[in-house]
């Protein structure tokens, strides 16, 4: 179980990427890099346009990562409950309510996000949700089968011993 990435990995990825790009942005705004940029400008270096483009790409990627993290973050409590090793995994009876809320948030992301509103991104997210759901259902089915076998063994022993099953 847990061999395939779940949606928490997606959230973690965008949070980590945003933090990394914040660090790069901070470095690019340092006095040393500003001095290098000024030298490139004064010398009319052919490297300046490529360097400025790189800075723009970092800014753009940083904005995308921050926005994606922002839009995925409200789903974190639902993602956590989908994990098979969650302290409070979802129960079958509450699954329809949880999935209704979760997919409503996904719909809002689709409609409002500037970057996370593509088919590819949403397919990956839904696949990751399914990965965790498969793991969770597998665990719940395993527990149900184990409990049924255990209970049936107790019933069989009680029958053999001639005891009332309810008093075991």
PDB file of C-alpha atoms in Angstrom:
ATOM      1  CA  UNK A   1       0.000   0.000   0.000  1.00  0.00           C
ATOM      2  CA  UNK A   2       1.048   3.576  -0.553  1.00  0.00           C
ATOM      3  CA  UNK A   3       3.192   2.720  -3.569  1.00  0.00           C
ATOM      4  CA  UNK A   4       1.660   5.416  -5.764  1.00  0.00           C
ATOM      5  CA  UNK A   5       1.676   9.123  -4.971  1.00  0.00           C
ATOM      6  CA  UNK A   6      -1.401  10.583  -3.381  1.00  0.00           C
ATOM      7  CA  UNK A   7      -2.749  14.129  -3.454  1.00  0.00           C
ATOM      8  CA  UNK A   8      -0.742  15.120  -0.379  1.00  0.00           C
ATOM      9  CA  UNK A   9       2.392  14.613  -2.512  1.00  0.00           C
ATOM     10  CA  UNK A  10       0.950  17.071  -5.034  1.00  0.00           C
ATOM     11  CA  UNK A  11       0.359  19.647  -2.311  1.00  0.00           C
ATOM     12  CA  UNK A  12       3.814  18.983  -0.870  1.00  0.00           C
ATOM     13  CA  UNK A  13       5.370  19.347  -4.334  1.00  0.00           C
ATOM     14  CA  UNK A  14       3.858  22.792  -4.925  1.00  0.00           C
ATOM     15  CA  UNK A  15       4.705  23.970  -1.409  1.00  0.00           C
ATOM     16  CA  UNK A  16       8.292  22.825  -1.794  1.00  0.00           C
ATOM     17  CA  UNK A  17       8.593  24.330  -5.263  1.00  0.00           C
ATOM     18  CA  UNK A  18       7.222  27.663  -4.013  1.00  0.00           C
ATOM     19  CA  UNK A  19       9.713  27.683  -1.128  1.00  0.00           C
ATOM     20  CA  UNK A  20      12.623  26.805  -3.442  1.00  0.00           C
ATOM     21  CA  UNK A  21      11.661  29.519  -5.909  1.00  0.00           C
ATOM     22  CA  UNK A  22      11.261  32.044  -3.076  1.00  0.00           C
ATOM     23  CA  UNK A  23      14.836  31.238  -2.092  1.00  0.00           C
ATOM     24  CA  UNK A  24      16.056  31.656  -5.681  1.00  0.00           C
ATOM     25  CA  UNK A  25      14.148  34.945  -5.991  1.00  0.00           C
ATOM     26  CA  UNK A  26      15.757  36.165  -2.776  1.00  0.00           C
ATOM     27  CA  UNK A  27      19.191  35.288  -4.149  1.00  0.00           C
ATOM     28  CA  UNK A  28      18.448  37.042  -7.440  1.00  0.00           C
ATOM     29  CA  UNK A  29      17.515  40.178  -5.499  1.00  0.00           C
ATOM     30  CA  UNK A  30      20.755  40.112  -3.467  1.00  0.00           C
ATOM     31  CA  UNK A  31      23.275  42.910  -3.753  1.00  0.00           C
ATOM     32  CA  UNK A  32      25.801  40.653  -5.506  1.00  0.00           C
ATOM     33  CA  UNK A  33      23.415  39.663  -8.284  1.00  0.00           C
ATOM     34  CA  UNK A  34      22.195  43.242  -8.628  1.00  0.00           C
ATOM     35  CA  UNK A  35      25.828  44.316  -9.092  1.00  0.00           C
ATOM     36  CA  UNK A  36      26.334  41.638 -11.763  1.00  0.00           C
ATOM     37  CA  UNK A  37      23.173  42.772 -13.539  1.00  0.00           C
ATOM     38  CA  UNK A  38      24.349  46.373 -13.462  1.00  0.00           C
ATOM     39  CA  UNK A  39      27.719  45.375 -14.968  1.00  0.00           C
ATOM     40  CA  UNK A  40      25.913  43.431 -17.730  1.00  0.00           C
ATOM     41  CA  UNK A  41      23.814  46.519 -18.480  1.00  0.00           C
ATOM     42  CA  UNK A  42      26.772  48.936 -18.524  1.00  0.00           C
ATOM     43  CA  UNK A  43      28.816  46.699 -20.779  1.00  0.00           C
ATOM     44  CA  UNK A  44      25.791  46.007 -22.996  1.00  0.00           C
ATOM     45  CA  UNK A  45      26.510  42.319 -22.612  1.00  0.00           C
ATOM     46  CA  UNK A  46      24.862  39.825 -24.927  1.00  0.00           C
ATOM     47  CA  UNK A  47      24.149  37.736 -21.800  1.00  0.00           C
ATOM     48  CA  UNK A  48      21.813  40.383 -20.331  1.00  0.00           C
ATOM     49  CA  UNK A  49      18.641  39.452 -22.294  1.00  0.00           C
ATOM     50  CA  UNK A  50      19.020  35.769 -21.419  1.00  0.00           C
ATOM     51  CA  UNK A  51      19.665  36.629 -17.764  1.00  0.00           C
ATOM     52  CA  UNK A  52      16.643  38.936 -17.610  1.00  0.00           C
ATOM     53  CA  UNK A  53      14.514  36.247 -19.251  1.00  0.00           C
ATOM     54  CA  UNK A  54      15.700  33.745 -16.652  1.00  0.00           C
ATOM     55  CA  UNK A  55      14.667  36.146 -13.867  1.00  0.00           C
ATOM     56  CA  UNK A  56      11.213  36.525 -15.476  1.00  0.00           C
ATOM     57  CA  UNK A  57      10.859  32.738 -15.739  1.00  0.00           C
ATOM     58  CA  UNK A  58      11.730  32.336 -12.066  1.00  0.00           C
ATOM     59  CA  UNK A  59       9.130  34.980 -11.165  1.00  0.00           C
ATOM     60  CA  UNK A  60       6.516  33.286 -13.325  1.00  0.00           C
ATOM     61  CA  UNK A  61       7.239  29.797 -11.975  1.00  0.00           C
ATOM     62  CA  UNK A  62       7.237  31.173  -8.421  1.00  0.00           C
ATOM     63  CA  UNK A  63       3.834  32.777  -8.921  1.00  0.00           C
ATOM     64  CA  UNK A  64       2.456  29.547 -10.417  1.00  0.00           C
ATOM     65  CA  UNK A  65       3.769  27.425  -7.544  1.00  0.00           C
ATOM     66  CA  UNK A  66       2.397  29.809  -4.917  1.00  0.00           C
ATOM     67  CA  UNK A  67      -1.016  29.957  -6.594  1.00  0.00           C
ATOM     68  CA  UNK A  68      -1.202  26.177  -7.028  1.00  0.00           C
ATOM     69  CA  UNK A  69      -0.308  25.650  -3.377  1.00  0.00           C
ATOM     70  CA  UNK A  70      -2.870  28.248  -2.351  1.00  0.00           C
ATOM     71  CA  UNK A  71      -5.644  26.593  -4.338  1.00  0.00           C
ATOM     72  CA  UNK A  72      -4.793  23.036  -3.273  1.00  0.00           C
ATOM     73  CA  UNK A  73      -4.358  23.840   0.434  1.00  0.00           C
ATOM     74  CA  UNK A  74      -8.092  23.901   1.321  1.00  0.00           C
ATOM     75  CA  UNK A  75      -8.273  20.247   0.246  1.00  0.00           C
ATOM     76  CA  UNK A  76      -5.528  19.145   2.657  1.00  0.00           C
ATOM     77  CA  UNK A  77      -7.888  17.947   5.444  1.00  0.00           C
ATOM     78  CA  UNK A  78      -9.717  15.753   2.916  1.00  0.00           C
ATOM     79  CA  UNK A  79      -6.453  14.459   1.448  1.00  0.00           C
ATOM     80  CA  UNK A  80      -5.241  13.542   4.941  1.00  0.00           C
ATOM     81  CA  UNK A  81      -8.375  11.516   5.660  1.00  0.00           C
ATOM     82  CA  UNK A  82      -7.910   9.581   2.406  1.00  0.00           C
ATOM     83  CA  UNK A  83      -4.549   8.227   3.560  1.00  0.00           C
ATOM     84  CA  UNK A  84      -4.739   4.584   4.645  1.00  0.00           C
ATOM     85  CA  UNK A  85      -2.504   5.392   7.618  1.00  0.00           C
ATOM     86  CA  UNK A  86      -4.539   8.430   8.683  1.00  0.00           C
ATOM     87  CA  UNK A  87      -5.413   8.656  12.380  1.00  0.00           C
ATOM     88  CA  UNK A  88      -9.036   9.189  11.302  1.00  0.00           C
ATOM     89  CA  UNK A  89      -9.561   7.723   7.820  1.00  0.00           C
ATOM     90  CA  UNK A  90     -12.911   8.283   6.173  1.00  0.00           C
ATOM     91  CA  UNK A  91     -15.612   5.713   6.757  1.00  0.00           C
ATOM     92  CA  UNK A  92     -17.715   4.320   3.926  1.00  0.00           C
ATOM     93  CA  UNK A  93     -20.855   6.033   5.230  1.00  0.00           C
ATOM     94  CA  UNK A  94     -19.268   9.484   5.148  1.00  0.00           C
ATOM     95  CA  UNK A  95     -17.508   9.048   1.789  1.00  0.00           C
ATOM     96  CA  UNK A  96     -20.317  10.580  -0.337  1.00  0.00           C
ATOM     97  CA  UNK A  97     -20.377  13.743   1.805  1.00  0.00           C
ATOM     98  CA  UNK A  98     -16.595  14.072   1.801  1.00  0.00           C
ATOM     99  CA  UNK A  99     -16.320  13.480  -1.939  1.00  0.00           C
ATOM    100  CA  UNK A 100     -19.077  15.987  -2.638  1.00  0.00           C
ATOM    101  CA  UNK A 101     -17.144  18.638  -0.681  1.00  0.00           C
ATOM    102  CA  UNK A 102     -13.805  17.634  -2.201  1.00  0.00           C
ATOM    103  CA  UNK A 103     -15.069  17.730  -5.766  1.00  0.00           C
ATOM    104  CA  UNK A 104     -16.793  21.047  -5.123  1.00  0.00           C
ATOM    105  CA  UNK A 105     -13.402  22.486  -4.154  1.00  0.00           C
ATOM    106  CA  UNK A 106     -11.837  20.909  -7.257  1.00  0.00           C
ATOM    107  CA  UNK A 107     -14.579  22.578  -9.322  1.00  0.00           C
ATOM    108  CA  UNK A 108     -13.780  25.930  -7.685  1.00  0.00           C
ATOM    109  CA  UNK A 109     -10.093  25.430  -8.453  1.00  0.00           C
ATOM    110  CA  UNK A 110     -10.984  24.635 -12.076  1.00  0.00           C
ATOM    111  CA  UNK A 111     -13.009  27.832 -12.366  1.00  0.00           C
ATOM    112  CA  UNK A 112     -10.802  30.236 -10.416  1.00  0.00           C
ATOM    113  CA  UNK A 113      -7.190  29.138 -10.599  1.00  0.00           C
ATOM    114  CA  UNK A 114      -4.976  30.847 -13.119  1.00  0.00           C
ATOM    115  CA  UNK A 115      -2.574  27.906 -13.364  1.00  0.00           C
ATOM    116  CA  UNK A 116      -4.238  24.768 -12.000  1.00  0.00           C
ATOM    117  CA  UNK A 117      -7.204  24.826 -14.344  1.00  0.00           C
ATOM    118  CA  UNK A 118      -5.868  22.587 -17.076  1.00  0.00           C
ATOM    119  CA  UNK A 119      -7.128  19.131 -17.888  1.00  0.00           C
ATOM    120  CA  UNK A 120      -3.679  17.599 -17.358  1.00  0.00           C
ATOM    121  CA  UNK A 121      -3.277  19.029 -13.863  1.00  0.00           C
ATOM    122  CA  UNK A 122      -6.745  17.954 -12.776  1.00  0.00           C
ATOM    123  CA  UNK A 123      -6.352  14.464 -14.231  1.00  0.00           C
ATOM    124  CA  UNK A 124      -3.142  14.023 -12.208  1.00  0.00           C
ATOM    125  CA  UNK A 125      -4.861  15.293  -9.046  1.00  0.00           C
ATOM    126  CA  UNK A 126      -7.861  12.995  -9.482  1.00  0.00           C
ATOM    127  CA  UNK A 127      -5.549  10.052 -10.231  1.00  0.00           C
ATOM    128  CA  UNK A 128      -3.660  10.781  -7.003  1.00  0.00           C
ATOM    129  CA  UNK A 129      -6.951  10.921  -5.091  1.00  0.00           C
ATOM    130  CA  UNK A 130      -7.866   7.557  -6.617  1.00  0.00           C
ATOM    131  CA  UNK A 131      -4.487   6.115  -5.587  1.00  0.00           C
ATOM    132  CA  UNK A 132      -5.177   6.964  -1.954  1.00  0.00           C
ATOM    133  CA  UNK A 133      -8.776   5.803  -2.228  1.00  0.00           C
ATOM    134  CA  UNK A 134      -7.676   2.426  -3.595  1.00  0.00           C
ATOM    135  CA  UNK A 135      -5.193   2.030  -0.734  1.00  0.00           C
ATOM    136  CA  UNK A 136      -7.834   3.027   1.810  1.00  0.00           C
ATOM    137  CA  UNK A 137     -10.485   0.681   0.435  1.00  0.00           C
ATOM    138  CA  UNK A 138      -7.952  -2.147   0.273  1.00  0.00           C
ATOM    139  CA  UNK A 139      -7.138  -1.635   3.937  1.00  0.00           C
ATOM    140  CA  UNK A 140     -10.797  -1.382   4.944  1.00  0.00           C
ATOM    141  CA  UNK A 141     -11.659  -4.550   3.003  1.00  0.00           C
ATOM    142  CA  UNK A 142      -8.725  -6.355   4.593  1.00  0.00           C
ATOM    143  CA  UNK A 143      -9.946  -5.310   8.041  1.00  0.00           C
ATOM    144  CA  UNK A 144     -13.511  -6.397   7.239  1.00  0.00           C
ATOM    145  CA  UNK A 145     -12.341  -9.809   6.024  1.00  0.00           C
ATOM    146  CA  UNK A 146     -10.051 -10.226   9.037  1.00  0.00           C
ATOM    147  CA  UNK A 147     -12.832  -9.237  11.452  1.00  0.00           C
ATOM    148  CA  UNK A 148     -15.283 -11.597   9.741  1.00  0.00           C
ATOM    149  CA  UNK A 149     -12.818 -14.481   9.928  1.00  0.00           C
ATOM    150  CA  UNK A 150     -12.001 -13.703  13.543  1.00  0.00           C
ATOM    151  CA  UNK A 151     -15.682 -13.471  14.508  1.00  0.00           C
ATOM    152  CA  UNK A 152     -16.489 -16.695  12.651  1.00  0.00           C
ATOM    153  CA  UNK A 153     -13.664 -18.493  14.476  1.00  0.00           C
ATOM    154  CA  UNK A 154     -15.078 -17.329  17.803  1.00  0.00           C
ATOM    155  CA  UNK A 155     -18.550 -18.509  16.726  1.00  0.00           C
ATOM    156  CA  UNK A 156     -17.160 -21.909  15.717  1.00  0.00           C
ATOM    157  CA  UNK A 157     -15.305 -22.291  19.014  1.00  0.00           C
ATOM    158  CA  UNK A 158     -18.408 -21.284  20.970  1.00  0.00           C
ATOM    159  CA  UNK A 159     -20.493 -23.806  19.057  1.00  0.00           C
ATOM    160  CA  UNK A 160     -17.978 -26.594  19.692  1.00  0.00           C
ATOM    161  CA  UNK A 161     -17.805 -25.718  23.392  1.00  0.00           C
ATOM    162  CA  UNK A 162     -21.614 -25.490  23.595  1.00  0.00           C
ATOM    163  CA  UNK A 163     -21.511 -21.902  24.864  1.00  0.00           C
ATOM    164  CA  UNK A 164     -23.920 -19.145  24.084  1.00  0.00           C
ATOM    165  CA  UNK A 165     -22.273 -16.977  21.421  1.00  0.00           C
ATOM    166  CA  UNK A 166     -23.438 -13.762  23.038  1.00  0.00           C
ATOM    167  CA  UNK A 167     -21.500 -14.484  26.228  1.00  0.00           C
ATOM    168  CA  UNK A 168     -18.087 -14.919  24.615  1.00  0.00           C
TER     169      UNK A 168
END
